[in-house]
Short mmCIF file of C-alpha atoms in Angstrom, two decimals:
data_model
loop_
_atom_site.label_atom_id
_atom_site.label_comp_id
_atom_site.label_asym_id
_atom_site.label_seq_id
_atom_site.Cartn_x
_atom_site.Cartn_y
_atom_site.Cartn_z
CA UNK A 1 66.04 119.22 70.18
CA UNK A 2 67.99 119.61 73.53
CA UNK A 3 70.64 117.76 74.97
CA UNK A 4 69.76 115.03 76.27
CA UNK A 5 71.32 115.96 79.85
CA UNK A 6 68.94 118.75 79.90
CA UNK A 7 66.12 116.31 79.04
CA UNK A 8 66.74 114.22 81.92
CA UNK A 9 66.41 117.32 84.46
CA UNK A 10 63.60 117.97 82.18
CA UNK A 11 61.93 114.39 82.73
CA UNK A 12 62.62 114.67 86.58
CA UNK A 13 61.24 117.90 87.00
CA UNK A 14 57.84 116.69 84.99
CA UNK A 15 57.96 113.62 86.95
CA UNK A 16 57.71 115.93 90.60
CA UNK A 17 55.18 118.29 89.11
CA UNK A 18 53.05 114.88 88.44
CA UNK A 19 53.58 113.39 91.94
CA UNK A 20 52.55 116.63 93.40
CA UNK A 21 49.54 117.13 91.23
CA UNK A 22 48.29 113.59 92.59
CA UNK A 23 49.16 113.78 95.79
CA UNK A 24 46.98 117.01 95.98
CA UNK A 25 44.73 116.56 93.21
CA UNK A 26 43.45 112.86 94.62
CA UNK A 27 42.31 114.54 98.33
CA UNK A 28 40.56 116.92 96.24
CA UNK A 29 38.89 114.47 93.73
CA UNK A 30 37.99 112.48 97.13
CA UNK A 31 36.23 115.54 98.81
CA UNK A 32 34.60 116.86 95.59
CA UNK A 33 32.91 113.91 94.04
CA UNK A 34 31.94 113.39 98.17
CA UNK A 35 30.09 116.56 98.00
CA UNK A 36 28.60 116.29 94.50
CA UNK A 37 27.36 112.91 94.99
CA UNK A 38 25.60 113.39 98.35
CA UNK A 39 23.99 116.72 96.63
CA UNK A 40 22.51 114.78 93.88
CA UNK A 41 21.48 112.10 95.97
CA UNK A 42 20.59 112.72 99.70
CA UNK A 43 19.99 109.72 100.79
CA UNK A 44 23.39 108.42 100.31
CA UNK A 45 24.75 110.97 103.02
CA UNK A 46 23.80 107.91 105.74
CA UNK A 47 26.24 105.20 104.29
CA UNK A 48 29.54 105.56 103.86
CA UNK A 49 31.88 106.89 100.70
CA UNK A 50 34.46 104.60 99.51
CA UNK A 51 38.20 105.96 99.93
CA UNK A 52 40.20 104.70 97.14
CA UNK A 53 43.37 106.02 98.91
CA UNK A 54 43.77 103.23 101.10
CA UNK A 55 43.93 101.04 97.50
CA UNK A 56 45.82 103.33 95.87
CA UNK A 57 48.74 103.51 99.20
CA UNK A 58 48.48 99.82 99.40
CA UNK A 59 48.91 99.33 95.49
CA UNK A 60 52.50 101.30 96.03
CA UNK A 61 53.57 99.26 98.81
CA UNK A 62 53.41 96.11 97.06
CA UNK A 63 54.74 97.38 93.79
CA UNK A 64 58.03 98.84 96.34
CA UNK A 65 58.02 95.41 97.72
CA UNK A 66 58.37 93.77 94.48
CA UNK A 67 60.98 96.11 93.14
CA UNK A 68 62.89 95.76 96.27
CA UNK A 69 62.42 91.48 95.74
CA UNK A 70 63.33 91.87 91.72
CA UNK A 71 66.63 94.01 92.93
CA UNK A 72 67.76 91.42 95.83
CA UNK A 73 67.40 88.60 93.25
CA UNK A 74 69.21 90.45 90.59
CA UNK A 75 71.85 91.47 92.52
CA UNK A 76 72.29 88.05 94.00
CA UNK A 77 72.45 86.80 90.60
CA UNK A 78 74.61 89.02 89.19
CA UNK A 79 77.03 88.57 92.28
CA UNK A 80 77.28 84.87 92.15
CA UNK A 81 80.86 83.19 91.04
CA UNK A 82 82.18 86.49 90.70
CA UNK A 83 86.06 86.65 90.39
CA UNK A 84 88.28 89.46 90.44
CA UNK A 85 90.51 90.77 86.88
CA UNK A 86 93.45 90.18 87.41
CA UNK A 87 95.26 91.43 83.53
CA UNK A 88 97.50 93.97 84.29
CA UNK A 89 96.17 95.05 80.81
CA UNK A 90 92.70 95.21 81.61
CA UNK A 91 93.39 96.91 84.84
CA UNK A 92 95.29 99.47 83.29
CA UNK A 93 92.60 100.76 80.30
CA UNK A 94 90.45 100.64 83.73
CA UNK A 95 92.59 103.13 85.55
CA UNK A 96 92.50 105.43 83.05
CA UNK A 97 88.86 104.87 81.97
CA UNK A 98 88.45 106.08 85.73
CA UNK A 99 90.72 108.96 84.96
CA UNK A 100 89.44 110.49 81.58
CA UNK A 101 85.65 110.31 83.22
CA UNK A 102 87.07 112.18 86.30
CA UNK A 103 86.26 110.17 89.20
CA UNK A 104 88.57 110.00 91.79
CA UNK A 105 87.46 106.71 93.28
CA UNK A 106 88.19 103.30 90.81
CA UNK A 107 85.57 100.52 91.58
CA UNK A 108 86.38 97.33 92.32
CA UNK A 109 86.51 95.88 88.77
CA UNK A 110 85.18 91.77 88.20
CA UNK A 111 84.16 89.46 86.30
CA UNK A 112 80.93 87.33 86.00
CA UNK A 113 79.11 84.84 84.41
CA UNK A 114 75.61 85.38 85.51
CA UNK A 115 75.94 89.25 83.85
CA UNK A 116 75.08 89.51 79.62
CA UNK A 117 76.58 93.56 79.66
CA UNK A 118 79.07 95.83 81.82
CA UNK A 119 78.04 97.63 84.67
CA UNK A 120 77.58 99.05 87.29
CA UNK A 121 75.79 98.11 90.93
CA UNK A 122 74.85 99.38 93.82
CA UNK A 123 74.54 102.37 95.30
CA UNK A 124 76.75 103.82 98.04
CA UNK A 125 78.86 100.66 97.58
CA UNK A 126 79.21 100.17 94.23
CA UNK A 127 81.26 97.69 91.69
CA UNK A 128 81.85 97.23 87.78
CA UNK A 129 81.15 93.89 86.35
CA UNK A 130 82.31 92.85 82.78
CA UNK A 131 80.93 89.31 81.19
CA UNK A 132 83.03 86.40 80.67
CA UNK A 133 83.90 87.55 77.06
CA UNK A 134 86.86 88.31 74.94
CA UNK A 135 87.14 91.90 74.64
CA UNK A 136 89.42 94.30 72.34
CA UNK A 137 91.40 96.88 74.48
CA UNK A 138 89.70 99.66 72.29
CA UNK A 139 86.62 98.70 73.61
CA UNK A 140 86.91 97.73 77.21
CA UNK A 141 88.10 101.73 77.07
CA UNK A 142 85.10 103.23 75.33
CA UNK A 143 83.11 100.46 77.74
CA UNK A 144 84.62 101.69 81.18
CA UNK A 145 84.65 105.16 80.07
CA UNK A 146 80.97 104.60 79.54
CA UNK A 147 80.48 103.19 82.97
CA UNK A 148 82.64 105.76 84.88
CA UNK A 149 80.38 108.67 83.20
CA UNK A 150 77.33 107.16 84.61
CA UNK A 151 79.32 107.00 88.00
CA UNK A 152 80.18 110.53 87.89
CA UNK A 153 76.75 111.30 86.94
CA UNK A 154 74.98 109.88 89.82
CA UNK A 155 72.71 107.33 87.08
CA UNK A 156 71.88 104.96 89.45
CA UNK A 157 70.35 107.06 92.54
CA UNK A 158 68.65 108.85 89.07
CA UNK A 159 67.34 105.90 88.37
CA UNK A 160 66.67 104.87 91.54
CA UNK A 161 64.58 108.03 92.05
CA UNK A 162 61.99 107.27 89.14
CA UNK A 163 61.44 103.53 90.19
CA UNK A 164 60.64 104.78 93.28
CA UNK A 165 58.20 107.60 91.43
CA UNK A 166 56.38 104.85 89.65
CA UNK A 167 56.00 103.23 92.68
CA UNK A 168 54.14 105.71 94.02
CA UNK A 169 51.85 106.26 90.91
CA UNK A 170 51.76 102.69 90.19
CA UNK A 171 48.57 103.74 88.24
CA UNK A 172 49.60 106.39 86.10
CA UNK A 173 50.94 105.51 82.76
CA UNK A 174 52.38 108.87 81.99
CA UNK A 175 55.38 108.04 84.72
CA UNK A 176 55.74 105.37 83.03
CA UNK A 177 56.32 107.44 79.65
CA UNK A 178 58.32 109.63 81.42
CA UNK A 179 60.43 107.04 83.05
CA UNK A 180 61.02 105.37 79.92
CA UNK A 181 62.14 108.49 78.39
CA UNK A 182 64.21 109.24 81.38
CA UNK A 183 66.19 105.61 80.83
CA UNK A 184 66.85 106.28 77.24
CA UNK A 185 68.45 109.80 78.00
CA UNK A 186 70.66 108.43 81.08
CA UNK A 187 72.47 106.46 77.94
CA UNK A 188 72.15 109.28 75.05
CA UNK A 189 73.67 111.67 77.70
CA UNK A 190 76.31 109.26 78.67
CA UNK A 191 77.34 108.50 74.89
CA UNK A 192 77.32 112.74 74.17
CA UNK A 193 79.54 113.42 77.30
CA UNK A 194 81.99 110.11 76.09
CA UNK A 195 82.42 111.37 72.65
CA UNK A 196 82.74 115.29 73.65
CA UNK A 197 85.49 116.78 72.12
CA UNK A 198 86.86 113.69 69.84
CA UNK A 199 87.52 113.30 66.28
CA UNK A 200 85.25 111.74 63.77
CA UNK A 201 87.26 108.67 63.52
CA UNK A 202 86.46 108.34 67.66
CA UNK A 203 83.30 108.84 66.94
CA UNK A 204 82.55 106.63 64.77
CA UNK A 205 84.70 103.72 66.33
CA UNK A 206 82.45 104.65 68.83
CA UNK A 207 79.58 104.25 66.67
CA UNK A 208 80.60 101.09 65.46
CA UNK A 209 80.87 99.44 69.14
CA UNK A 210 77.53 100.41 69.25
CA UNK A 211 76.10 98.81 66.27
CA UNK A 212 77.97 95.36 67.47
CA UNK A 213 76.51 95.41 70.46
CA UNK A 214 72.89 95.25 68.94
CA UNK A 215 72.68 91.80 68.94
CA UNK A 216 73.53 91.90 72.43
CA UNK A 217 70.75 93.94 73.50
CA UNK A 218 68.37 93.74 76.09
CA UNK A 219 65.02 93.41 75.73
CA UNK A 220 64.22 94.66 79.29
CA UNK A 221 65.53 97.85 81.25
CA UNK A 222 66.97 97.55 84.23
CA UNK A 223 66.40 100.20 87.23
CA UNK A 224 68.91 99.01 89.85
CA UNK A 225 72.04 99.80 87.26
CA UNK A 226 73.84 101.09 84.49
CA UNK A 227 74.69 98.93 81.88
CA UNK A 228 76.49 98.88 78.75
CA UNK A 229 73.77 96.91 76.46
CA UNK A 230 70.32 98.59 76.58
CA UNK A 231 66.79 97.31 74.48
CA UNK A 232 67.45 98.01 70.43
CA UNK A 233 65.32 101.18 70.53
CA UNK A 234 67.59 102.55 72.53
CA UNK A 235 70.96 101.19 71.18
CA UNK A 236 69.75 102.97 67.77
CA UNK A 237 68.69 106.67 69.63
CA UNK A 238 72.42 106.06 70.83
CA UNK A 239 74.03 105.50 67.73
CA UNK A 240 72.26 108.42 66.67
CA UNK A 241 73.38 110.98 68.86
CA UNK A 242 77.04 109.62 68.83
CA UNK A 243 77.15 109.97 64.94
CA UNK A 244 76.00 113.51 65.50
CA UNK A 245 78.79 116.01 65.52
CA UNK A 246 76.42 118.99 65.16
CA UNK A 247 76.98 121.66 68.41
CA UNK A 248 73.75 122.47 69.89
CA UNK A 249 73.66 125.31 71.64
CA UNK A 250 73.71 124.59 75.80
CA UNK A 251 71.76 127.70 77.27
CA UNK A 252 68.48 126.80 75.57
CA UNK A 253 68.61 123.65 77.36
CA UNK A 254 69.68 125.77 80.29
CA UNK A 255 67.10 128.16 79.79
CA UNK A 256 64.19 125.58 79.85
CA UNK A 257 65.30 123.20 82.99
CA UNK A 258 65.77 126.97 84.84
CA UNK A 259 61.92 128.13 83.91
CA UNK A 260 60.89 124.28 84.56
CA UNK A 261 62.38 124.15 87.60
CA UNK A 262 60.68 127.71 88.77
CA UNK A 263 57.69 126.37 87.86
CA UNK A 264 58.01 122.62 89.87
CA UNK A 265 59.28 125.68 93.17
CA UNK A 266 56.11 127.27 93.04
CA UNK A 267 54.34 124.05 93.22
CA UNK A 268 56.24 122.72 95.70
CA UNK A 269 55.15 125.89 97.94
CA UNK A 270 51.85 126.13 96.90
CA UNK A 271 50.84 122.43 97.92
CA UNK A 272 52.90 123.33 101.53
CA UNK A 273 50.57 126.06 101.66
CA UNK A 274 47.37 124.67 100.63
CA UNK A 275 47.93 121.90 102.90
CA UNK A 276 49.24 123.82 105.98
CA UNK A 277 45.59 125.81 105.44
CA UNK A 278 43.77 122.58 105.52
CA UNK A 279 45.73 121.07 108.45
CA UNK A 280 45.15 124.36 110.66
CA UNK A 281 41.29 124.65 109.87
CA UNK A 282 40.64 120.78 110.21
#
C-alpha cells in the first residue's frame, strides 16, 4: 500500500479528474439525450427540454451556503470564553512542538471549553486550541507536534479544497468516498511524518495516546480544522500505521501521483480545448 501522503495527492488528483469529467460530461449528456429524444419523437422538438443545470448550480450554492453557516457557527462556538495558557510549562513543550515540526511561525496557543479535541482553526489566521483538561507533558508534545505537522502541511486549505469539491458535486457520492478517504489520510500522514525516525518505545507511547483517546472520539468529521480526536474508524487506521515500523519504499508512491498527475494535465487541456472549439463555433 502507499504512503498515505502519496494517497492524499492521489485522492486530490481523482477528485479534479471527477470535477472535470462532470463539468464536461453534463453539457454533453444535456445536448445528447436533446438530440436523441427529439429523433425518436418529433413532435417534442416544439416544447421545450428541461435543463437540469440550473438545479444542479443551484443545489451547490445552497450546500456552499450551508457549509459556510455550519463553519461561522463552529467557529463562534469554538471561540467563545477562550483564555490564553499561561504555564510556562505548557508554553514551553509548545515552542518546541513548533520547532521539531519545522514551522517558523508559533500560533497563538488557548484554551477552551466549548472544544472536546486540540486543534487547529482558521485559515490565513490561524490558532491552536487545547480543552479544559489535565494533560501529561508527554502528551501535550506528541499533541502539538501533531497539530504543527498539519500546519506545515497546509491540512486545512486541503481540506478546505474537498468541501468545496463536494459542494460542487453535491450529487455525486463518489466525492464523497473520496473525501472521506482524503480525511482519514490527512491524519495517517500526520501520525507517519510524527513518528518518522523514532524508536519503538516512541512509537508505541505514541500508540498508546492513541488508543486513550478512543473514547474521546468523534463521531463526526470536521472540514474547517485539524483536530487531534477523529471518528473510531479512523483513530484505529491511525494506530495502525503508527505501530508500523515497516519502510515502504517512497518512489512508488512517487511514481504513481507523477503518472496521475500527467494524466489529470492532459485533461485539464483537453476540456480547455474542447471548450475553446465549442465557444468559437457557437
Amino acid at each position: 500500500m502507499l504512503q498515505a501522503k502519496y494517497r492524499k495527492v492521489a485522492w486530490f488528483l481523482l477528485a479534479v479528474q471527477l470535477l472535470l469529467a462532470h463539468c464536461w460530461g453534463i453539457g454533453r449528456l444535456y445536448v445528447n439525450l436533446k438530440l436523441v429524444l427529439y429523433r425518436v419523437f418529433p413532435r417534442l422538438a416544439v416544447l421545450p427540454f428541461p435543463d437540469i443545470r440550473p438545479f444542479l448550480l443551484a443545489g451547490a450554492l445552497l450546500t456552499a451556503l450551508w457549509q459556510i453557516h455550519s463553519y461561522q457557527n463552529f467557529r463562534k462556538k469554538a471561540l467563545r470564553g477562550i483564555c490564553p495558557v499561561e504555564e510556562t510549562w505548557i508554553q514551553g513543550i509548545h515552542l518546541q512542538a513548533a520547532k521539531e515540526a519545522g514551522c517558523k511561525n508559533v500560533l497563538p496557543l488557548y484554551r477552551s471549553s466549548a472544544v472536546e479535541t486540540p486543534m487547529v482553526i482558521g485559515f490565513s489566521s490561524q490558532i491552536l486550541l487545547i480543552p479544559e483538561e489535565e494533560y501529561s507533558s508527554d502528551a501535550l508534545r506528541m499533541i502539538f507536534l501533531h497539530e504543527y505537522i498539519h500546519v506545515r502541511s497546509r491540512d486545512m486549505w486541503y481540506k478546505l479544497l474537498f468541501t468545496a469539491g463536494t459542494c460542487l458535486l453535491w450529487y455525486q457520492p463518489l466525492m464523497y468516498f473520496l473525501k472521506g478517504a482524503a480525511f482519514r489520510d490527512v491524519e495517517t500522514a500526520c501520525d507517519q511524518k510524527a513518528v518518522e525516525g523514532k524508536s519503538g518505545m516512541a512509537r508505541s507511547a505514541y500508540g498508546q495516546l492513541l488508543i486513550d483517546s478512543l473514547k474521546k472520539s468523534r463521531s463526526r468529521e470536521l472540514p474547517y480544522s485539524a483536530y487531534f480526536y477523529n471518528s473510531r474508524a479512523v483513530m484505529e487506521a491511525r494506530l495502525a500505521v503508527v505501530m508500523d515500523e515497516r519502510e515502504r519504499p517512497g518512489y512508488l508512491g512517487a511514481l504513481f501521483c507523477l503518472l496521475l498527475g500527467v494524466e489529470t494535465v492532459v485533461l485539464v487541456l483537453s476540456f480547455g480545448m474542447f471548450t475553446f472549439q465549442e465557444i468559437r463555433y457557437e
